[in-house]
Tab-separated table of C-alpha atoms in Angstrom:
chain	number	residue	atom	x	y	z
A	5	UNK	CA	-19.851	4.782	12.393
A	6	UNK	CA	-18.862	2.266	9.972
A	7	UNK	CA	-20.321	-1.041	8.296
A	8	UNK	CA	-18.215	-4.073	8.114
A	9	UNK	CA	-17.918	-4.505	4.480
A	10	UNK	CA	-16.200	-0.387	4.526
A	11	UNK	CA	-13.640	-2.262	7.090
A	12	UNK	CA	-12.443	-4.698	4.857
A	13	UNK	CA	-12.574	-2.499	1.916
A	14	UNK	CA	-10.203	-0.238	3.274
A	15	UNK	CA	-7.572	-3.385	3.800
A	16	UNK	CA	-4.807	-4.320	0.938
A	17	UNK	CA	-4.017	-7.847	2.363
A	18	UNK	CA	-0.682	-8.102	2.356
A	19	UNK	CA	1.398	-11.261	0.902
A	20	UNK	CA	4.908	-9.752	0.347
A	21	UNK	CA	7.348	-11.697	3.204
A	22	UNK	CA	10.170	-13.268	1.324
A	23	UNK	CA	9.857	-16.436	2.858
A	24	UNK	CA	5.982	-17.240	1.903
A	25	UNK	CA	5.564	-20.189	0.098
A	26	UNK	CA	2.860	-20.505	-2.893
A	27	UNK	CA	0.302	-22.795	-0.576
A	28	UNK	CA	0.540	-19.644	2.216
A	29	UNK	CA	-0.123	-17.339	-0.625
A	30	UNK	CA	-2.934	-19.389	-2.399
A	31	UNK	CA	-4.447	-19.891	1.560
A	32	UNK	CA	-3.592	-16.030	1.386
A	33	UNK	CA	-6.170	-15.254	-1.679
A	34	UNK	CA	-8.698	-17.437	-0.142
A	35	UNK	CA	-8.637	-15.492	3.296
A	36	UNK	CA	-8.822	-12.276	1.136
A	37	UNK	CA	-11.736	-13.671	-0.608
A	38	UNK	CA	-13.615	-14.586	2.523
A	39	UNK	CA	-13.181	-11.690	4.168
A	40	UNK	CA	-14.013	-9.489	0.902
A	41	UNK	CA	-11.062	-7.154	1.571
A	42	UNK	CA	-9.971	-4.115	-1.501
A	43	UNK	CA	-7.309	-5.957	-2.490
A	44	UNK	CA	-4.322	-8.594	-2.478
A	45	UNK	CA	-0.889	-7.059	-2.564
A	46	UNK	CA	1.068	-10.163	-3.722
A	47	UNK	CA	4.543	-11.003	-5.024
A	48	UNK	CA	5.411	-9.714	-8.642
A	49	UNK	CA	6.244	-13.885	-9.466
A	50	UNK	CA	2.676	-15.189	-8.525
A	51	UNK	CA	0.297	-12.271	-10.136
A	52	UNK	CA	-0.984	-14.756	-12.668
A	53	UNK	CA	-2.328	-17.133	-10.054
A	54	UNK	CA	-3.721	-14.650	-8.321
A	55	UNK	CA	-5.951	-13.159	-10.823
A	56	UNK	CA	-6.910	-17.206	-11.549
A	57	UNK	CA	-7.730	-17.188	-7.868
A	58	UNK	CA	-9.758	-14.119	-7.338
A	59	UNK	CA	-11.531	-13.519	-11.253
A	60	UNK	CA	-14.732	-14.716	-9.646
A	61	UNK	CA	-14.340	-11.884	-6.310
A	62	UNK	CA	-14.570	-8.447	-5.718
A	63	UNK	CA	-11.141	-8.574	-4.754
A	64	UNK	CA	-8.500	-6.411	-6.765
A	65	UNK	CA	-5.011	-7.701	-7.885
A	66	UNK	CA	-2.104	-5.639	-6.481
A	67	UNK	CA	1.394	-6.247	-7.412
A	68	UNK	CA	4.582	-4.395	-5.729
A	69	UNK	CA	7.375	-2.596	-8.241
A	70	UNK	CA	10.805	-2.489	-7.153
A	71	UNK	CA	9.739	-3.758	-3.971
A	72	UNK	CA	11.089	-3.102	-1.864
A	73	UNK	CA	13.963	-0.758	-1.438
A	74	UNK	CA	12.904	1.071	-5.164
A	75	UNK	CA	16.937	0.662	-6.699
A	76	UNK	CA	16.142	-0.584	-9.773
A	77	UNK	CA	16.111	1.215	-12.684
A	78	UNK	CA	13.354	3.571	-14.615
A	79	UNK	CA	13.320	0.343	-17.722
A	80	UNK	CA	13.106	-2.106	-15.131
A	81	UNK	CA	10.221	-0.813	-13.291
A	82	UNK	CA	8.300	0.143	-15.970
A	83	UNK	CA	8.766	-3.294	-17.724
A	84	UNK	CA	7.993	-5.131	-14.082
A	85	UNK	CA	4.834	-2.730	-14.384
A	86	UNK	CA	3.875	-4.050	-17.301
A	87	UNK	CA	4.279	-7.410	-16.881
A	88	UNK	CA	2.021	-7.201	-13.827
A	89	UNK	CA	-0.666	-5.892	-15.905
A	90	UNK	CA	-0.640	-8.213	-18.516
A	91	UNK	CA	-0.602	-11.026	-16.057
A	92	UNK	CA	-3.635	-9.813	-14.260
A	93	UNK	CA	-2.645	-6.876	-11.769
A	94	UNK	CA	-4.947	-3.806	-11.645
A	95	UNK	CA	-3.133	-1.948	-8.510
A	96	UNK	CA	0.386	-1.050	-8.601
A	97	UNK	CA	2.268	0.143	-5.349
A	98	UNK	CA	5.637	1.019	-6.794
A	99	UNK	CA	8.731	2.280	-4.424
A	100	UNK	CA	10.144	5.417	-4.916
A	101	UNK	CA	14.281	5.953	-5.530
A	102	UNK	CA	14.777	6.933	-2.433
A	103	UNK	CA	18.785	7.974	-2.613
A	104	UNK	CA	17.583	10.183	-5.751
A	105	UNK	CA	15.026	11.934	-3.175
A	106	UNK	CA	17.171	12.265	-0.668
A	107	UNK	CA	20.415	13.801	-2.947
A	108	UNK	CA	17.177	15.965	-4.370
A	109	UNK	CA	17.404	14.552	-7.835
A	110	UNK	CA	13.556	15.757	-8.556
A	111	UNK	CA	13.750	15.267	-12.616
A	112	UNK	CA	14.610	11.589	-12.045
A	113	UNK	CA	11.935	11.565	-9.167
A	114	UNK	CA	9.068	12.918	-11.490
A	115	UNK	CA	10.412	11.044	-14.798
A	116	UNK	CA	10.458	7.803	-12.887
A	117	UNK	CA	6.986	8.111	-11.187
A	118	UNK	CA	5.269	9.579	-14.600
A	119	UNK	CA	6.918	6.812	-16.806
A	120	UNK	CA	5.014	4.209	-14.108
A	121	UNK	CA	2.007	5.755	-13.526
A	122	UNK	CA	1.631	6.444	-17.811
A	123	UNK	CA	2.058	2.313	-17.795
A	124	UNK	CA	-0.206	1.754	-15.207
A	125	UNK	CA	-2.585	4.022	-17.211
A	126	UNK	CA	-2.087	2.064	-20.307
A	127	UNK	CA	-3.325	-1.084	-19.123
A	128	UNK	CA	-6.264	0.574	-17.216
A	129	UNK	CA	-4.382	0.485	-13.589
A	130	UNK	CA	-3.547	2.549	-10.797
A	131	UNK	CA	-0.231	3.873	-9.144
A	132	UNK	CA	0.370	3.943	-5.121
A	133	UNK	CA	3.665	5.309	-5.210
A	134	UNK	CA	5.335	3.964	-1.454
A	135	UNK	CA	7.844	7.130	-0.153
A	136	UNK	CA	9.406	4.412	2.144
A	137	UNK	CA	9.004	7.134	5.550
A	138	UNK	CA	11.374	5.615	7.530
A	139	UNK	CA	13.906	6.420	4.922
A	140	UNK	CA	13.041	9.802	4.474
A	141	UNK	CA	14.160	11.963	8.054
A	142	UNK	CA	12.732	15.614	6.504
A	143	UNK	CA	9.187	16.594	6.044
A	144	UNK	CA	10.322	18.824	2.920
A	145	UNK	CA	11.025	15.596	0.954
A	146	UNK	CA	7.701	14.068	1.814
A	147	UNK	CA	6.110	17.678	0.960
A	148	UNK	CA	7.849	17.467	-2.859
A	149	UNK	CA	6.971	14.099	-3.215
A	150	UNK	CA	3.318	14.785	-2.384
A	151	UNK	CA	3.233	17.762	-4.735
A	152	UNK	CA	5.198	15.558	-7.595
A	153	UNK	CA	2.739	12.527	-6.889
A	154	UNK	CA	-0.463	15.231	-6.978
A	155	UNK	CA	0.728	16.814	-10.518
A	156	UNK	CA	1.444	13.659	-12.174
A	157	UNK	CA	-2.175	12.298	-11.080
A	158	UNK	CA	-1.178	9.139	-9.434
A	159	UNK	CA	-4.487	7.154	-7.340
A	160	UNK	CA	-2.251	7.337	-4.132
A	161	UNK	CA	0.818	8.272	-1.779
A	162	UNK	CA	1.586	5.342	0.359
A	163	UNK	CA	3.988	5.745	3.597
A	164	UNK	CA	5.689	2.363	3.910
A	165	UNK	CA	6.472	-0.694	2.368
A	166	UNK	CA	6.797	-2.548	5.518
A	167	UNK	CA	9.989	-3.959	5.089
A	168	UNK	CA	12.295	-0.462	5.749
A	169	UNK	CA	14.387	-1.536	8.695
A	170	UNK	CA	16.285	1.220	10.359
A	171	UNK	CA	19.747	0.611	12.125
A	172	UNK	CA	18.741	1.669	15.989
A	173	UNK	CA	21.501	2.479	18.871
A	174	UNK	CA	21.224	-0.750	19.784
A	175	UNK	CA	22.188	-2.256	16.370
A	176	UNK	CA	18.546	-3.872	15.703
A	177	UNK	CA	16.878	-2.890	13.117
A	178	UNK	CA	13.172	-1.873	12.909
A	179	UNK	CA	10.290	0.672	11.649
A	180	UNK	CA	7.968	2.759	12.678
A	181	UNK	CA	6.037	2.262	9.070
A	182	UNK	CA	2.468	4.509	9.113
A	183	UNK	CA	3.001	7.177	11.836
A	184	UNK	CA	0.062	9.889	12.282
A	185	UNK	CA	2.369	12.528	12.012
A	186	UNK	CA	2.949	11.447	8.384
A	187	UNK	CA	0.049	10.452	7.378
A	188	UNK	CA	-1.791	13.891	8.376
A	189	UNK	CA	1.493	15.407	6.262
A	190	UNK	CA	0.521	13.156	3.344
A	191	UNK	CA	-3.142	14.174	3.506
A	192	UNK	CA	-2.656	18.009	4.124
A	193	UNK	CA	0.033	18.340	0.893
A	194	UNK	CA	-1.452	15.797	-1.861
A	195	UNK	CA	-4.508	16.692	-4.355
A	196	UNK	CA	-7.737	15.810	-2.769
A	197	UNK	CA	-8.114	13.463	-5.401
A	198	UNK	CA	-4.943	11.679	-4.318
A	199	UNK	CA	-5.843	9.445	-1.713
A	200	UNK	CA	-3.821	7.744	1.062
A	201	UNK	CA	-2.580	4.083	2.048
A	202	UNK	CA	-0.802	3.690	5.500
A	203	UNK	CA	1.397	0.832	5.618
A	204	UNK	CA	3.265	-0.714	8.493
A	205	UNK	CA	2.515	-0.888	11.980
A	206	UNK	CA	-1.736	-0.894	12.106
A	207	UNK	CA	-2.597	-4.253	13.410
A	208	UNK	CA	-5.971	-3.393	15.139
A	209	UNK	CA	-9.326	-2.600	14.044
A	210	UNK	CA	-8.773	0.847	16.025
A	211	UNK	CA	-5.878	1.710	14.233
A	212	UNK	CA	-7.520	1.209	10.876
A	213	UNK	CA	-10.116	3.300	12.492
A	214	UNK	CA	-8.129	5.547	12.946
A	215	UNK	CA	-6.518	6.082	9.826
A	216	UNK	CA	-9.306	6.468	8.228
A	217	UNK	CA	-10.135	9.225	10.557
A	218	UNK	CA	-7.007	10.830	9.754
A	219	UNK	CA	-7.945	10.443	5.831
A	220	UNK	CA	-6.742	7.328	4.319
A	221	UNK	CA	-9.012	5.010	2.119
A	222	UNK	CA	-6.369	2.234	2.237
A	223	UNK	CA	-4.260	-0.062	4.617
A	224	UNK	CA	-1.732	-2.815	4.136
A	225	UNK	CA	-2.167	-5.188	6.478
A	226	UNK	CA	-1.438	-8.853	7.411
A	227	UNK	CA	-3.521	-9.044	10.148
A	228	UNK	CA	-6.170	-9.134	8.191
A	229	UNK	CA	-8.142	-12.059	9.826
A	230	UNK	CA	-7.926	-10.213	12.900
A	231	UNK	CA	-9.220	-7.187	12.369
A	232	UNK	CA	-12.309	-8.089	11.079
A	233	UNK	CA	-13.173	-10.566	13.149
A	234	UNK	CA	-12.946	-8.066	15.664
A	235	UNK	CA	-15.046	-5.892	13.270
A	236	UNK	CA	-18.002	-8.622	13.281
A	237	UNK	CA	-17.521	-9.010	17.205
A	238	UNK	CA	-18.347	-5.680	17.705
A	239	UNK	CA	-21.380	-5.547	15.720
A	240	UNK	CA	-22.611	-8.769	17.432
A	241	UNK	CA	-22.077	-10.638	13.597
A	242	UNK	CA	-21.834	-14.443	13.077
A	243	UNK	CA	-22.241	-13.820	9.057
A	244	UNK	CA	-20.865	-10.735	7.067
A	245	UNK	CA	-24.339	-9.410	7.916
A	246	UNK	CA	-23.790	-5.236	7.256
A	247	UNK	CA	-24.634	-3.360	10.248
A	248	UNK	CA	-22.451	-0.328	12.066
A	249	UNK	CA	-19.281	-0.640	14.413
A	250	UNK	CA	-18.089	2.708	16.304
A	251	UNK	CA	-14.499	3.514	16.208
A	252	UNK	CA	-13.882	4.456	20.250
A	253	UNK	CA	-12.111	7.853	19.377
C-alpha cells in the first residue's frame, strides 16, 4: 500500500535530453512542482533558474556531473560539482569513468568518487553516483563499485543515466537502463544506508511499484505526468487528496 504523495516522492523528474529548450524546461519545473515530485534532475547550464523556479516547493534541485558518458576529468567534475552547488543544486548524480572500471583502475575509481562526494559534502549535498549498467557486462564490477560507493558514504548507487546506447546486431543502438537483475545486485552489495535510484526504462506506475519493492527510494523518470495521474486514478483522486493505491504484485 502506498499514498500518492510517497509516489511522487520517489520520482527525480527528469530534464536532461539535449535538445530541450529553456521554455520545455521552465514548463518542466512547473510540472515537477504540481505534481510535488523529490526532485528535478536538470541540465548543469540552467541550475540557477531552477532553484529561482522551485525556492518556494518542496522540490529538490538535482544537477548531472559529467553527464553523461563520465570522460571528463577528476578537476572538471569536481569544479562542475561545485558550480552546481553554488548555483542552487542540492542533489548530485555524477557518472562514473567507466573505461577506468572496466580496465579495473579502482584508485582512480575511489579518488574520483571521494573527491565528488567530499564537494558535494561541502556545500551540504548529496552524491548518486550513476554506474552507467549497460556499459558494465560483469556483475564483479557492479559488486566493487557498490562496495567503493558504500565505504566512501555516498546517499546513492544509481544504474543508468538514460542516455547509454548500446550497438545491437542490428546496428541500432539502445538500453535496457534499470533491469531487476541489477537493481536487486545494487541493493544486496551497497550499505543499507546507501540507497538506490533506477534509471531508464520505468514508465508506469507498476514499474515504480515495483522498484520500490525491489528496494529503491528513487526513480528518474520523464513520464512523470503519467504516472501519477495514474496514481490519483487509482485511488479515485480529483485533488492530491492522500489516500492508498495497491501495487498489483
Amino acid at each position: 500500500m502506498f499514498t500518492l504523495k510517497e509516489v511522487a516522492k520517489t520520482i527525480d523528474h527528469s530534464l536532461l535530453h539535449p535538445t530541450m529548450t529553456d521554455a520545455e524546461l521552465i514548463a518542466g519545473c512547473k510540472l515537477a512542482i504540481e505534481y510535488d515530485v523529490a526532485a528535478v534532475c536538470i541540465k548543469p547550464y540552467f541550475v540557477k533558474q531552477t532553484a529561482e523556479l522551485l525556492k518556494d516547493s518542496d522540490v529538490k534541485v538535482c544537477s548531472v556531473i559529467g553527464f553523461p558518458h563520465g570522460n571528463s576529468t577528476i578537476q572538471t567534475k569536481v569544479f562542475e560539482t561545485r558550480l552546481a552547488c553554488k548555483d542552487g543544486a542540492t542533489e548530485i548524480d555524477m557518472v562514473v569513468n567507466v573505461g577506468k572500471v572496466l580496465g579495473e583502475d579502482w584508485r582512480y575509481v575511489k579518488k574520483e568518487i571521494f573527491a565528488i562526494n567530499k564537494e558535494c559534502v561541502k556545500h551540504g549535498a548529496i552524491l548518486k553516483v550513476i554506474f552507467e549498467n549497460d556499459f558494465i557486462p560483469k556483475d564483479k564490477y557492479k559488486i566493487k563499485l557498490c562496495k567503493i560507493c558504500s565505504t566512501i558514504g555516498v546517499a546513492f548507487v544509481k544504474t543508468s543515466t538514460g542516455y547509454g546506447y548500446v550497438k545491437l546486431p542490428s546496428g541500432d543502438y539502445n538500453y535496457k537502463g534499470a533491469t531487476e537483475h541489477d537493481l536487486q545486485l545494487m541493493r544486496k552489495y551497497s550499505a543499507p544506508e546507501v540507497q538506490i535510484k533506477a534509471a531508464g526504462g520505468v514508465r508506469t506506475l507498476d514499474g515504480l511499484l515495483r522498484i520500490r519493492e525491489l528496494g529503491c527510494t528513487r526513480m528518474g523518470a520523464t513520464a512523470t505526468a503519467a504516472i501519477c495521474e495514474d496514481a490519483k486514478e487509482r485511488l479515485g483522486l480529483k485533488s492530491k487528496e492522500v489516500e492508498k493505491v495497491t501495487s498489483g504484485y
